[in-house]
Coordinates of C-alpha atoms and ligand atoms in Angstrom, one line a residue:
M1 CA 8.1 -4.5 -31.5
S2 CA 11.3 -6.5 -31.0
T3 CA 12.4 -9.9 -29.7
S4 CA 15.4 -11.0 -27.5
T5 CA 16.9 -14.3 -26.3
P6 CA 15.1 -15.8 -23.2
T7 CA 17.1 -16.7 -20.1
P8 CA 16.0 -19.6 -17.9
P9 CA 13.7 -18.8 -15.0
A10 CA 15.3 -18.3 -11.6
T11 CA 13.9 -19.8 -8.3
I12 CA 12.7 -17.0 -6.0
P13 CA 13.1 -18.3 -2.4
H14 CA 11.8 -17.5 1.1
W15 CA 14.1 -15.6 3.4
I16 CA 14.3 -17.3 6.8
D17 CA 16.9 -17.1 9.5
G18 CA 18.9 -14.6 7.5
R19 CA 19.3 -16.7 4.3
P20 CA 17.5 -17.8 1.2
H21 CA 15.4 -20.8 1.9
E22 CA 13.7 -22.9 -0.8
G23 CA 11.4 -24.5 1.7
S24 CA 9.7 -27.9 1.6
A25 CA 6.8 -27.0 -0.7
T26 CA 6.5 -28.6 -4.1
R27 CA 4.4 -25.8 -5.5
V28 CA 5.8 -22.9 -7.4
G29 CA 4.3 -19.9 -9.2
D30 CA 5.4 -18.3 -12.4
V31 CA 6.7 -14.8 -12.3
T32 CA 6.7 -12.9 -15.6
N33 CA 8.3 -9.9 -17.1
P34 CA 5.2 -8.0 -18.2
A35 CA 7.1 -6.2 -21.0
T36 CA 8.1 -9.5 -22.7
G37 CA 5.4 -11.8 -21.5
R38 CA 8.2 -14.4 -20.6
V39 CA 8.5 -16.3 -17.4
T40 CA 11.6 -15.0 -15.7
G41 CA 11.3 -16.7 -12.3
Q42 CA 9.5 -19.3 -10.3
V43 CA 8.5 -18.3 -6.8
V44 CA 8.3 -21.0 -4.2
L45 CA 4.8 -21.2 -2.6
A46 CA 4.8 -22.0 1.1
D47 CA 3.2 -25.0 2.7
A48 CA 2.5 -25.6 6.4
D49 CA 6.1 -26.6 7.2
D50 CA 7.5 -23.4 5.6
I51 CA 5.0 -21.2 7.5
E52 CA 6.0 -22.9 10.7
A53 CA 9.7 -22.4 10.0
A54 CA 9.2 -18.7 9.1
V55 CA 7.2 -17.9 12.2
A56 CA 9.4 -20.0 14.5
S57 CA 12.5 -18.1 13.3
A58 CA 10.8 -14.8 13.8
K59 CA 9.6 -15.8 17.2
A60 CA 13.0 -16.9 18.3
A61 CA 14.5 -13.6 17.2
S62 CA 11.8 -11.3 18.6
A63 CA 12.6 -11.3 22.3
A64 CA 16.3 -10.3 21.9
W65 CA 15.3 -7.7 19.4
A66 CA 12.7 -6.2 21.7
A67 CA 15.3 -6.1 24.4
T68 CA 17.9 -4.4 22.2
S69 CA 18.2 -0.7 23.2
V70 CA 16.1 1.8 21.2
S71 CA 19.3 3.5 20.2
A72 CA 20.9 0.4 18.8
R73 CA 17.6 -0.5 16.9
T74 CA 17.5 3.0 15.5
Q75 CA 21.0 2.8 14.2
V76 CA 20.1 -0.4 12.2
V77 CA 17.1 1.4 10.7
F78 CA 19.3 4.4 9.9
R79 CA 21.9 2.2 8.1
F80 CA 19.0 0.5 6.1
R81 CA 17.9 4.0 5.1
E82 CA 21.4 4.9 3.9
L83 CA 21.9 1.7 1.9
L84 CA 18.4 2.0 0.4
N85 CA 19.1 5.6 -0.6
E86 CA 22.4 4.6 -2.3
R87 CA 21.0 1.6 -4.1
K88 CA 17.4 2.5 -4.9
E89 CA 18.1 2.2 -8.6
E90 CA 18.8 -1.5 -8.2
L91 CA 15.5 -2.1 -6.4
A92 CA 13.6 0.0 -8.9
A93 CA 15.0 -2.2 -11.7
I94 CA 13.7 -5.3 -10.0
I95 CA 10.3 -3.7 -9.6
T96 CA 10.2 -2.8 -13.3
A97 CA 11.2 -6.3 -14.3
E98 CA 8.4 -8.0 -12.4
H99 CA 5.7 -5.4 -12.2
G100 CA 6.2 -3.5 -15.4
K101 CA 6.0 0.1 -14.2
V102 CA 8.4 2.4 -15.9
H103 CA 11.8 3.0 -14.1
S104 CA 11.1 6.6 -13.0
D105 CA 7.8 5.4 -11.4
A106 CA 9.6 2.5 -9.7
V107 CA 12.2 4.9 -8.3
G108 CA 9.4 7.1 -7.1
E109 CA 7.8 4.1 -5.3
V110 CA 11.1 3.3 -3.5
S111 CA 11.5 7.0 -2.5
R112 CA 8.0 7.1 -1.0
G113 CA 8.8 3.9 1.0
Q114 CA 12.1 5.4 2.1
E115 CA 10.2 8.3 3.7
V116 CA 8.6 5.8 6.1
V117 CA 12.1 4.5 6.9
E118 CA 13.1 8.0 7.7
F119 CA 10.1 8.5 9.9
A120 CA 11.0 5.3 11.7
C121 CA 14.5 6.7 12.5
G122 CA 12.6 9.0 14.9
I123 CA 11.3 6.0 16.9
P124 CA 13.0 7.1 20.2
H125 CA 10.8 10.1 20.2
L126 CA 7.7 8.2 18.9
L127 CA 8.0 5.6 21.7
K128 CA 8.2 8.1 24.5
G129 CA 5.6 7.6 27.1
A130 CA 3.9 10.2 29.3
N131 CA 4.7 10.9 33.0
S132 CA 2.4 12.5 35.5
P133 CA 4.0 13.1 38.9
Q134 CA 2.0 13.4 42.1
V135 CA -1.4 12.4 40.6
S136 CA -2.3 11.6 44.2
T137 CA -0.2 12.3 47.3
G138 CA 3.1 10.4 46.7
V139 CA 1.8 8.6 43.6
D140 CA 3.2 8.9 40.1
V141 CA 1.9 7.6 36.8
H142 CA 3.7 6.9 33.6
S143 CA 3.0 5.1 30.4
I144 CA 5.1 2.8 28.2
R145 CA 4.6 1.2 24.8
Q146 CA 6.0 -2.3 24.0
P147 CA 6.3 -4.3 20.8
L148 CA 3.8 -7.0 19.9
G149 CA 6.2 -9.8 19.1
V150 CA 5.8 -11.4 15.6
V151 CA 3.8 -9.3 13.2
G152 CA 2.6 -10.3 9.8
I153 CA 2.5 -8.2 6.6
I154 CA 0.6 -9.3 3.5
S155 CA 1.1 -7.1 0.5
P156 CA -0.3 -6.6 -3.0
F157 CA 1.4 -6.7 -6.4
N158 CA 1.2 -3.0 -7.3
F159 CA 3.8 -1.6 -4.9
P160 CA 6.2 -4.5 -4.1
A161 CA 8.5 -2.2 -2.2
M162 CA 6.5 0.8 -1.0
V163 CA 3.6 -1.0 0.6
P164 CA 5.7 -3.4 2.7
M165 CA 7.7 -0.2 3.7
W166 CA 4.5 1.4 4.9
F167 CA 4.7 -1.1 7.8
F168 CA 8.0 -2.9 8.4
P169 CA 10.3 0.1 9.2
I170 CA 8.0 1.1 12.0
A171 CA 7.4 -2.5 13.2
I172 CA 11.1 -3.3 13.3
A173 CA 12.1 0.0 14.9
A174 CA 9.5 -0.5 17.6
G175 CA 11.1 -3.9 18.4
N176 CA 8.9 -6.4 16.6
A177 CA 10.0 -9.3 14.3
V178 CA 8.3 -9.2 10.9
V179 CA 7.1 -11.9 8.6
L180 CA 6.3 -10.4 5.2
K181 CA 4.2 -12.3 2.6
P182 CA 4.7 -10.4 -0.6
S183 CA 2.5 -10.8 -3.7
E184 CA 3.4 -13.9 -5.7
K185 CA 3.3 -11.8 -8.9
D186 CA 6.5 -9.7 -8.0
P187 CA 8.2 -11.4 -5.1
S188 CA 11.9 -10.5 -5.8
A189 CA 11.8 -7.0 -4.3
S190 CA 11.2 -8.5 -0.8
I191 CA 14.3 -10.7 -1.0
W192 CA 16.4 -7.7 -2.1
M193 CA 15.1 -5.8 0.9
A194 CA 15.8 -8.7 3.2
R195 CA 19.5 -8.8 2.1
L196 CA 19.7 -5.0 2.7
W197 CA 18.4 -5.4 6.2
Q198 CA 21.1 -8.0 6.8
E199 CA 23.8 -5.7 5.4
A200 CA 22.4 -2.9 7.7
G201 CA 23.1 -5.2 10.7
L202 CA 19.6 -6.5 11.5
P203 CA 19.8 -9.7 13.5
D204 CA 18.7 -12.8 11.5
G205 CA 15.1 -13.7 12.0
V206 CA 13.9 -10.2 12.6
F207 CA 12.9 -9.8 9.0
T208 CA 11.5 -12.9 7.3
V209 CA 10.0 -13.3 3.8
L210 CA 7.5 -16.0 3.4
Q211 CA 6.6 -16.5 -0.3
G212 CA 3.3 -17.9 -1.2
D213 CA -0.4 -17.6 -2.0
K214 CA -3.6 -18.2 0.0
V215 CA -2.0 -21.1 1.9
A216 CA 0.7 -18.8 3.3
V217 CA -1.9 -16.1 4.0
D218 CA -4.2 -18.4 5.9
G219 CA -1.3 -19.8 7.8
L220 CA -0.3 -16.4 9.1
L221 CA -3.9 -15.4 9.8
D222 CA -4.4 -18.5 12.0
H223 CA -0.9 -18.8 13.6
P224 CA -1.1 -18.3 17.4
D225 CA 2.4 -16.8 17.4
V226 CA 1.5 -14.0 15.0
A227 CA 0.2 -11.1 17.0
S228 CA -1.0 -8.8 14.2
I229 CA -1.8 -8.6 10.5
S230 CA -1.3 -5.6 8.2
F231 CA -2.9 -6.5 4.9
V232 CA -3.2 -4.5 1.7
G233 CA -5.0 -5.8 -1.4
S234 CA -8.4 -6.0 -3.0
T235 CA -11.6 -5.4 -0.9
P236 CA -13.0 -9.0 -0.9
I237 CA -9.7 -10.4 0.4
A238 CA -9.2 -7.5 2.9
E239 CA -12.6 -8.2 4.3
Y240 CA -11.8 -11.9 4.6
V241 CA -8.4 -11.3 6.2
Y242 CA -10.0 -8.9 8.7
E243 CA -12.7 -11.3 9.8
R244 CA -10.5 -14.4 9.9
A245 CA -7.5 -12.8 11.7
S246 CA -9.8 -10.9 14.1
R247 CA -11.5 -14.2 15.0
A248 CA -8.1 -15.6 15.7
G249 CA -7.6 -12.8 18.3
K250 CA -5.2 -10.7 16.3
R251 CA -4.9 -6.9 15.9
V252 CA -5.7 -6.3 12.2
Q253 CA -5.5 -3.4 9.7
A254 CA -6.7 -4.5 6.3
L255 CA -6.6 -1.9 3.5
G256 CA -8.8 -2.7 0.5
G257 CA -9.6 -1.5 -3.0
A258 CA -10.6 1.9 -4.4
K259 CA -12.6 3.9 -7.0
N260 CA -11.2 7.4 -6.7
H261 CA -13.2 10.3 -8.0
M262 CA -11.8 13.6 -9.2
V263 CA -14.4 16.3 -9.1
V264 CA -13.8 19.2 -11.6
L265 CA -15.8 22.3 -10.9
P266 CA -16.6 24.9 -13.6
D267 CA -14.1 27.4 -12.2
A268 CA -11.2 24.9 -12.3
D269 CA -8.1 25.5 -14.4
L270 CA -8.9 22.9 -17.1
D271 CA -5.3 22.4 -18.2
L272 CA -4.3 21.7 -14.7
A273 CA -7.2 19.3 -14.3
A274 CA -6.6 17.5 -17.6
D275 CA -2.9 17.1 -16.8
A276 CA -3.8 15.7 -13.4
A277 CA -6.5 13.3 -14.8
V278 CA -4.0 11.9 -17.3
S279 CA -1.1 11.6 -14.8
A280 CA -3.3 10.1 -12.1
G281 CA -5.4 7.9 -14.4
Y282 CA -2.7 6.4 -16.5
G283 CA 0.5 6.6 -14.3
S284 CA 1.6 3.0 -13.4
A285 CA -1.0 1.9 -16.0
G286 CA -3.8 2.7 -13.5
E287 CA -2.5 0.0 -11.1
R288 CA -2.5 2.3 -8.1
C289 CA -4.9 2.3 -5.2
M290 CA -4.8 6.1 -5.4
A291 CA -5.2 6.3 -9.2
I292 CA -8.0 8.5 -10.4
S293 CA -10.5 6.2 -12.2
V294 CA -13.5 8.6 -12.3
V295 CA -13.6 12.2 -13.4
V296 CA -16.7 14.0 -12.4
A297 CA -17.2 16.9 -14.7
V298 CA -19.5 19.5 -13.1
G299 CA -21.7 21.9 -15.1
D300 CA -20.5 22.7 -18.6
T301 CA -16.9 21.5 -18.1
G302 CA -17.4 18.1 -19.7
D303 CA -16.9 18.5 -23.4
E304 CA -13.8 20.7 -23.1
L305 CA -12.2 18.6 -20.3
V306 CA -12.7 15.3 -22.3
R307 CA -11.2 16.9 -25.4
R308 CA -8.1 18.0 -23.4
I309 CA -7.7 14.7 -21.7
A310 CA -8.0 12.8 -25.0
E311 CA -5.5 15.1 -26.7
R312 CA -3.0 14.4 -23.9
T313 CA -3.3 10.6 -24.2
T314 CA -2.0 10.8 -27.8
T315 CA 1.3 12.1 -26.4
L316 CA 1.9 9.2 -24.0
R317 CA 4.6 6.7 -24.9
I318 CA 3.6 3.2 -24.0
G319 CA 6.4 0.7 -23.7
D320 CA 8.9 -1.4 -21.9
G321 CA 9.6 0.4 -18.6
T322 CA 13.4 0.1 -19.0
R323 CA 13.1 2.3 -22.1
D324 CA 11.9 5.9 -22.5
A325 CA 8.2 5.2 -21.8
D326 CA 5.6 7.0 -19.8
M327 CA 3.4 4.0 -19.2
G328 CA 4.3 0.3 -19.0
P329 CA 2.4 -2.9 -19.5
L330 CA -0.1 -4.4 -17.1
V331 CA 1.2 -6.9 -14.5
T332 CA 0.0 -10.2 -16.0
G333 CA -1.7 -11.4 -19.2
A334 CA -4.7 -12.4 -17.2
H335 CA -5.0 -9.0 -15.7
R336 CA -4.6 -7.3 -19.1
D337 CA -7.4 -9.5 -20.5
K338 CA -9.6 -8.7 -17.5
V339 CA -9.1 -4.9 -17.9
A340 CA -9.7 -5.2 -21.7
S341 CA -13.0 -7.1 -20.9
Y342 CA -14.2 -4.0 -19.0
V343 CA -13.5 -1.9 -22.1
D344 CA -15.7 -4.3 -24.1
A345 CA -18.4 -4.1 -21.3
G346 CA -18.3 -0.3 -21.2
E347 CA -18.8 -0.1 -25.0
A348 CA -21.7 -2.7 -24.8
E349 CA -23.3 -0.8 -21.9
G350 CA -23.4 2.4 -24.0
A351 CA -20.7 4.6 -22.6
T352 CA -18.9 6.8 -25.2
L353 CA -15.5 5.3 -26.0
V354 CA -13.3 8.3 -26.7
V355 CA -9.9 6.6 -26.6
D356 CA -9.5 2.9 -27.1
G357 CA -6.5 1.4 -25.4
R358 CA -7.1 -2.0 -27.0
K359 CA -5.5 -0.6 -30.1
V360 CA -2.1 0.1 -28.7
D361 CA 1.3 0.5 -30.5
A362 CA 3.8 -0.3 -27.7
D363 CA 7.5 0.1 -27.7
G364 CA 8.1 -3.4 -26.4
E365 CA 7.9 -7.1 -27.3
Q366 CA 4.8 -8.5 -29.0
D367 CA 3.9 -10.8 -26.1
G368 CA 4.0 -8.0 -23.5
F369 CA 0.8 -7.4 -21.6
W370 CA -0.1 -4.1 -23.3
L371 CA -3.1 -2.0 -23.0
G372 CA -3.1 1.7 -23.9
P373 CA -4.9 4.6 -22.1
T374 CA -8.6 4.3 -22.4
L375 CA -11.1 7.1 -22.0
F376 CA -14.9 6.7 -21.6
D377 CA -17.3 9.6 -21.5
H378 CA -21.0 9.8 -20.5
V379 CA -20.5 6.9 -18.0
Q380 CA -23.5 6.1 -15.9
P381 CA -23.2 4.9 -12.2
S382 CA -25.0 1.7 -13.1
M383 CA -22.3 0.6 -15.6
S384 CA -19.8 -2.0 -14.6
I385 CA -16.9 0.3 -15.6
Y386 CA -18.2 2.6 -12.9
T387 CA -19.2 0.1 -10.2
D388 CA -16.2 -2.1 -10.3
E389 CA -12.5 -1.4 -9.4
I390 CA -10.9 -2.1 -12.8
F391 CA -7.3 -1.4 -11.7
G392 CA -6.0 -0.5 -15.2
P393 CA -5.6 2.5 -17.5
V394 CA -9.3 3.1 -17.9
L395 CA -10.6 6.6 -17.1
C396 CA -14.4 7.2 -16.8
V397 CA -15.9 10.6 -17.1
V398 CA -19.3 11.1 -15.4
R399 CA -21.2 14.3 -16.0
A400 CA -22.9 16.1 -13.0
E401 CA -25.1 19.1 -13.1
T402 CA -24.1 20.6 -9.8
Y403 CA -21.4 20.3 -7.0
A404 CA -24.1 18.7 -4.7
E405 CA -24.7 16.0 -7.3
A406 CA -21.0 15.4 -7.6
L407 CA -20.6 15.1 -3.9
D408 CA -23.5 12.7 -3.6
L409 CA -22.0 10.5 -6.3
V410 CA -18.6 10.3 -4.4
N411 CA -20.4 9.6 -1.1
A412 CA -22.6 6.9 -2.5
N413 CA -19.7 4.9 -3.8
K414 CA -18.8 1.9 -1.7
Y415 CA -15.1 2.8 -1.6
G416 CA -13.6 5.8 0.2
N417 CA -9.9 5.7 -0.4
G418 CA -8.8 8.9 -2.1
T419 CA -10.6 11.7 -3.9
A420 CA -9.7 15.1 -5.3
I421 CA -11.4 18.4 -6.1
F422 CA -10.2 20.8 -8.8
T423 CA -11.5 24.3 -8.3
G424 CA -10.4 27.9 -7.9
N425 CA -12.9 28.4 -5.1
G426 CA -11.5 28.0 -1.6
G427 CA -15.0 27.8 0.0
A428 CA -16.0 25.0 -2.3
A429 CA -12.8 23.1 -1.6
R430 CA -13.3 23.6 2.2
A431 CA -16.9 22.3 2.0
F432 CA -15.7 19.3 0.0
E433 CA -13.0 18.5 2.6
Q434 CA -15.6 18.6 5.4
D435 CA -18.4 16.7 3.7
V436 CA -16.8 14.0 1.6
Q437 CA -16.8 10.5 3.0
V438 CA -13.2 9.6 2.0
G439 CA -10.0 9.1 3.9
M440 CA -7.5 11.0 1.7
I441 CA -8.4 14.2 -0.1
G442 CA -6.6 16.3 -2.6
V443 CA -7.3 20.0 -3.4
N444 CA -6.0 20.6 -6.9
V445 CA -3.8 17.5 -6.1
P446 CA -4.9 14.3 -7.9
I447 CA -3.0 11.7 -5.9
P448 CA -3.0 12.9 -2.2
V449 CA -0.8 10.1 -0.7
P450 CA 0.0 11.4 2.8
M451 CA 3.6 11.9 3.9
A452 CA 5.0 9.3 6.1
Y453 CA 4.4 11.3 9.3
Y454 CA 0.7 11.4 8.5
S455 CA -1.3 8.1 8.2
F456 CA -2.5 6.4 5.0
G457 CA -5.9 4.9 4.8
G458 CA -9.4 5.0 3.4
W459 CA -12.9 4.8 4.7
K460 CA -15.8 2.3 4.0
A461 CA -14.8 -0.7 1.9
S462 CA -11.3 0.7 1.5
L463 CA -10.2 -0.2 5.0
F464 CA -11.2 -2.8 7.6
G465 CA -10.1 -2.1 11.1
D466 CA -9.6 1.4 12.5
T467 CA -5.9 2.0 12.2
H468 CA -4.4 3.6 9.2
A469 CA -0.8 2.8 7.9
H470 CA 2.3 4.6 9.1
G471 CA 2.6 7.9 10.9
V472 CA 1.6 7.9 14.6
E473 CA -1.2 5.4 13.9
G474 CA 1.4 3.0 12.6
V475 CA 3.5 3.3 15.8
H476 CA 0.3 2.6 17.9
F477 CA -0.6 -0.4 15.7
F478 CA 2.8 -2.0 16.2
T479 CA 3.0 -1.4 20.0
R480 CA 0.9 -2.1 23.1
G481 CA 0.4 0.4 25.9
K482 CA 0.8 0.0 29.6
V483 CA 0.2 2.5 32.3
V484 CA 2.1 2.2 35.6
T485 CA 1.0 3.7 38.9
T486 CA 3.8 4.0 41.4
R487 CA 4.2 4.8 45.1
W488 CA 7.5 4.8 47.0
P489 CA 6.5 5.6 50.6
D490 CA 9.1 6.2 53.2
P491 CA 9.4 3.0 55.3
G492 CA 6.9 2.9 58.1
T493 CA 4.8 5.9 56.8
A494 CA 2.2 4.2 54.7
G495 CA 0.0 1.2 55.2
G496 CA -3.3 0.4 56.8
L497 CA -6.2 -1.4 55.3
E498 CA -8.4 0.4 52.8
L499 CA -11.1 -1.7 51.1
A500 CA -12.9 1.1 49.4
F501 CA -12.1 1.7 45.7
P502 CA -8.9 3.8 45.5
K503 CA -9.5 7.5 45.2
N504 CA -7.1 10.3 44.8
H505 CA -6.3 12.8 47.5
Ligands
NAD1 P1 -5.1 -9.2 -4.0 O1 -6.2 -9.0 -3.1 O2 -5.3 -10.1 -5.2 O3 -3.8 -9.8 -3.3 C1 -3.3 -9.1 -2.1 C2 -2.6 -10.2 -1.3 O4 -3.5 -11.2 -0.9 C3 -1.5 -10.9 -2.0 O5 -0.4 -11.1 -1.2 C4 -2.1 -12.3 -2.4 O6 -1.2 -13.3 -2.4 C5 -3.1 -12.5 -1.3 N1 -4.3 -13.2 -1.7 C6 -4.9 -13.2 -3.0 N2 -6.0 -14.0 -3.0 C7 -6.1 -14.5 -1.7 C8 -7.1 -15.3 -1.1 N3 -8.1 -15.9 -1.8 N4 -6.9 -15.6 0.2 C9 -5.9 -15.1 0.9 N5 -5.0 -14.3 0.4 C10 -5.1 -14.0 -0.9 O7 -4.6 -7.8 -4.6 P2 -3.6 -7.4 -5.7 O8 -4.2 -7.8 -7.0 O9 -2.3 -8.0 -5.4 O10 -3.5 -5.9 -5.6 C11 -4.4 -4.9 -6.1 C12 -5.4 -4.6 -5.1 O11 -4.8 -4.0 -3.9 C13 -6.4 -3.5 -5.6 O12 -7.7 -3.8 -5.2 C14 -5.9 -2.2 -5.0 O13 -6.8 -1.2 -4.8 C15 -5.5 -2.8 -3.6 N6 -4.5 -1.9 -3.0 C16 -5.0 -1.1 -2.0 C17 -4.2 -0.2 -1.3 C18 -4.7 0.6 -0.2 O14 -3.9 1.3 0.4 N7 -6.0 0.7 0.1 C19 -2.8 -0.1 -1.7 C20 -2.4 -0.9 -2.8 C21 -3.3 -1.8 -3.4

């Protein structure tokens, strides 16, 4: 452990009308560097006037942007992609400084977000409508899709760049103006991306960042000029957002929490499975909605699998993400303490604590929010370490006698975000794919995050609304359809009264 000289906290502003904006609010929130525990920034927290200014600016910009040709819009998105690709290391450094994830992981996050930008560069094709000539004599039909106007995005702390990028490239390419409300825990990435949009040539007001907490969220949910809400965060807030914004007449997609199970069948390659469990359980300190938090060891695999997972945890380097570490700190001191309290609870409830992350020797400052990889065996479904989303580096092993028992366990869980099966049996994998009640499935792949041209989303308490993020579903979410029926009769050839319901001939 070492110490270094503190620098004074910087103010982290909104981004409104193409410039930083400190707003009128008197409230600020502390932003910390999780590896040092020090306050590095103070983010402004919006009040009603700031919300109004943000939405008004987006609304003023939205009509001209929607009327801009699809080619011109695509060129801006393409320039954003080029700049992002050149400068992703800068953005990754900002993520590490406020979130704590290690640099390579932060670069990976930016790259996965960039894939959605690349997908959005194909918007001319994605917005093409259908055309059916001569559906009736002299009558043609075609369809068009139009932008919604001002769209709201509310994002969580764990992917300050990638999760906003699940939505805004498509929203902007489709001709909408975006108001992004990032997590108040790591708000600087959004400001960096706003500057990049400006450099790419996006007109002022088309991308707005509104910093804040519940006040900003509620303001967007209720605002009559905000047409849709794309939310990602914990399940209770997702449910609240879905209900409140739907009641206000908005289109809503609200992605919630997760408890992702990895089923290991007796015929699995146990080294592959152990590597996957460690990578997916402890990567990003378990602060991923697609992290594996439960390993279901089927048949007689349990003892050997637990031994191999435990052995691998001893090789992990825990430390400051700017150094040569595999796993960084947790995002805040409060979150670290909450996760540690689950380790206490698991022990008290009688699970076998195989690896105890509370005793961690981290390569970082003493006041960093450290918690090492933690492994529990013989976890029962009634224990709080199983029932609750912990969102930290805590992996629970549950034993199941049979495949059917493992499947029932996954399907009984209230969440349905991601899951994986490890097996050498194609038939078992296929049955799992068909029968499991989960939105994203990996076969010998522990974190099956879909590519940008597929859509991301879970089932049950992991998603409220019916539209998943990005891919074709994203294009549909950020546009409204119209169908046009047309007839151009020669002058004098058509007419006459016809009061019966129109039928085709
Ligand atoms: P969170 O629910 O605390 O916060 C998410 C957003 O909601 C933030 O912008 C926050 O400011 C806002 N918010 C917080 N409390 C609020 C309240 N009472 N009223 C209105 N708005 C409020 O989530 P988090 O801790 O930032 O992120 C972690 C959670 O996000 C985990 O549950 C994780 O599973 C989930 N997540 C899900 C996905 C997914 O795709 N399903 C992806 C990433 C993260």
